[in-house]
């Protein structure tokens, strides 16, 4: 009796979590539609200036020291390497020569400023990078779909795909909400999120598949709860250690890696929850039952 109460409690919380995920997904789509993604220089094209400024000050402290005509026209960002700083400008919006800008920065900051390099990314190159990045995500998604179609019963495969789609949409929604620059690093983070979310969902689904094919007398809800409990400690340990590492990167990685680490942190956190609440629940709503795998086994026995 106690086991039935515990099982019913876990099922109830899984369904509450699924509907919360639905609301979160709708909110993410709304934020994306309203705010849109803040495309970075990689995709829009522009001018990237790199300087060496030996100082212990933070970016906001240096920018506060700038006065006219630089104040408001340029903004310094950390390059992720101590002593190196970036200025990003839209195409054709550099009102001074790069060397003159370095001189003006040195005068206003009262620090030696050395121009390291100037990089110009054309709009056509930016558009091509965006297309290639989206193509990479599409190819990865198709490969995942093909793998799931072979490995699992179709209702399980759809549940996992919905979970992965949910994680990607929520991560994009958070990027749009906080106006975080969307660049190639963020795409790398998104692809890592897809892979990590898929891994958690597959571990639970593998355990569930074994239970469903074992001629169990339990119903689908009980089987899902048993599979989640059996893999829960493994999921928490792997997710916890990964989040700890990514959290350190988020806090101390600097501006250059902020978008990547934020995407990874948010995606892993949401993906860990959705592998329990979304993937397992969607397949139940689609009518998955122990008979789905038991029929397959009977067909294989008859064929043999």
Short mmCIF file of N, CA and C in Angstrom, two decimals, residues 1-18 221-222 224-226 228-229 276-277 280-281 284:
data_model
loop_
_atom_site.label_atom_id
_atom_site.label_comp_id
_atom_site.label_asym_id
_atom_site.label_seq_id
_atom_site.Cartn_x
_atom_site.Cartn_y
_atom_site.Cartn_z
N UNK A 1 0.83 -1.21 0.00
CA UNK A 1 0.00 0.00 0.00
C UNK A 1 0.86 1.26 0.00
N UNK A 2 1.91 1.23 0.84
CA UNK A 2 2.81 2.37 0.91
C UNK A 2 3.50 2.60 -0.43
N UNK A 3 3.89 1.50 -1.09
CA UNK A 3 4.54 1.63 -2.40
C UNK A 3 3.59 2.26 -3.42
N UNK A 4 2.31 1.88 -3.36
CA UNK A 4 1.33 2.44 -4.30
C UNK A 4 1.16 3.93 -4.07
N UNK A 5 1.16 4.35 -2.78
CA UNK A 5 1.02 5.78 -2.47
C UNK A 5 2.22 6.56 -2.98
N UNK A 6 3.43 5.98 -2.75
CA UNK A 6 4.66 6.65 -3.22
C UNK A 6 4.66 6.75 -4.74
N UNK A 7 4.24 5.64 -5.40
CA UNK A 7 4.21 5.64 -6.87
C UNK A 7 3.22 6.67 -7.39
N UNK A 8 2.04 6.73 -6.77
CA UNK A 8 1.05 7.72 -7.19
C UNK A 8 1.57 9.13 -6.98
N UNK A 9 2.33 9.33 -5.87
CA UNK A 9 2.89 10.66 -5.62
C UNK A 9 3.88 11.06 -6.69
N UNK A 10 4.76 10.14 -7.08
CA UNK A 10 5.75 10.45 -8.11
C UNK A 10 5.07 10.72 -9.45
N UNK A 11 4.06 9.91 -9.78
CA UNK A 11 3.34 10.13 -11.04
C UNK A 11 2.68 11.50 -11.04
N UNK A 12 2.06 11.86 -9.92
CA UNK A 12 1.41 13.16 -9.84
C UNK A 12 2.41 14.30 -10.06
N UNK A 13 3.58 14.19 -9.41
CA UNK A 13 4.58 15.24 -9.56
C UNK A 13 5.15 15.28 -10.98
N UNK A 14 5.24 14.13 -11.62
CA UNK A 14 5.72 14.11 -13.01
C UNK A 14 4.76 14.87 -13.91
N UNK A 15 3.47 14.67 -13.71
CA UNK A 15 2.49 15.35 -14.55
C UNK A 15 2.40 16.84 -14.24
N UNK A 16 2.56 17.21 -12.98
CA UNK A 16 2.63 18.64 -12.63
C UNK A 16 3.84 19.27 -13.29
N UNK A 17 4.97 18.55 -13.23
CA UNK A 17 6.18 19.06 -13.87
C UNK A 17 6.04 19.20 -15.37
N UNK A 18 5.30 18.26 -15.99
CA UNK A 18 5.11 18.34 -17.44
C UNK A 18 4.29 19.58 -17.82
N UNK A 221 2.44 3.58 -15.65
CA UNK A 221 2.83 4.62 -14.70
C UNK A 221 3.79 4.08 -13.65
N UNK A 222 3.51 2.89 -13.16
CA UNK A 222 4.40 2.28 -12.17
C UNK A 222 5.76 1.94 -12.79
N UNK A 224 7.23 3.49 -15.27
CA UNK A 224 7.97 4.75 -15.44
C UNK A 224 8.56 5.21 -14.12
N UNK A 225 7.79 5.10 -13.05
CA UNK A 225 8.29 5.53 -11.74
C UNK A 225 9.46 4.67 -11.29
N UNK A 226 9.36 3.35 -11.50
CA UNK A 226 10.45 2.45 -11.12
C UNK A 226 11.71 2.77 -11.93
N UNK A 228 12.57 5.64 -13.27
CA UNK A 228 13.12 6.92 -12.81
C UNK A 228 13.86 6.74 -11.49
N UNK A 229 13.25 5.98 -10.56
CA UNK A 229 13.89 5.76 -9.27
C UNK A 229 15.21 4.98 -9.43
N UNK A 276 12.88 13.65 -16.74
CA UNK A 276 12.00 12.97 -15.78
C UNK A 276 10.54 13.35 -16.02
N UNK A 277 10.29 14.64 -16.23
CA UNK A 277 8.90 15.11 -16.28
C UNK A 277 8.29 15.09 -17.67
N UNK A 280 9.18 10.95 -20.04
CA UNK A 280 8.42 9.80 -19.53
C UNK A 280 6.92 10.04 -19.58
N UNK A 281 6.50 11.29 -19.43
CA UNK A 281 5.07 11.59 -19.37
C UNK A 281 4.43 11.63 -20.75
N UNK A 284 3.58 8.22 -22.05
CA UNK A 284 2.39 7.69 -21.40
C UNK A 284 1.12 8.26 -22.03
#
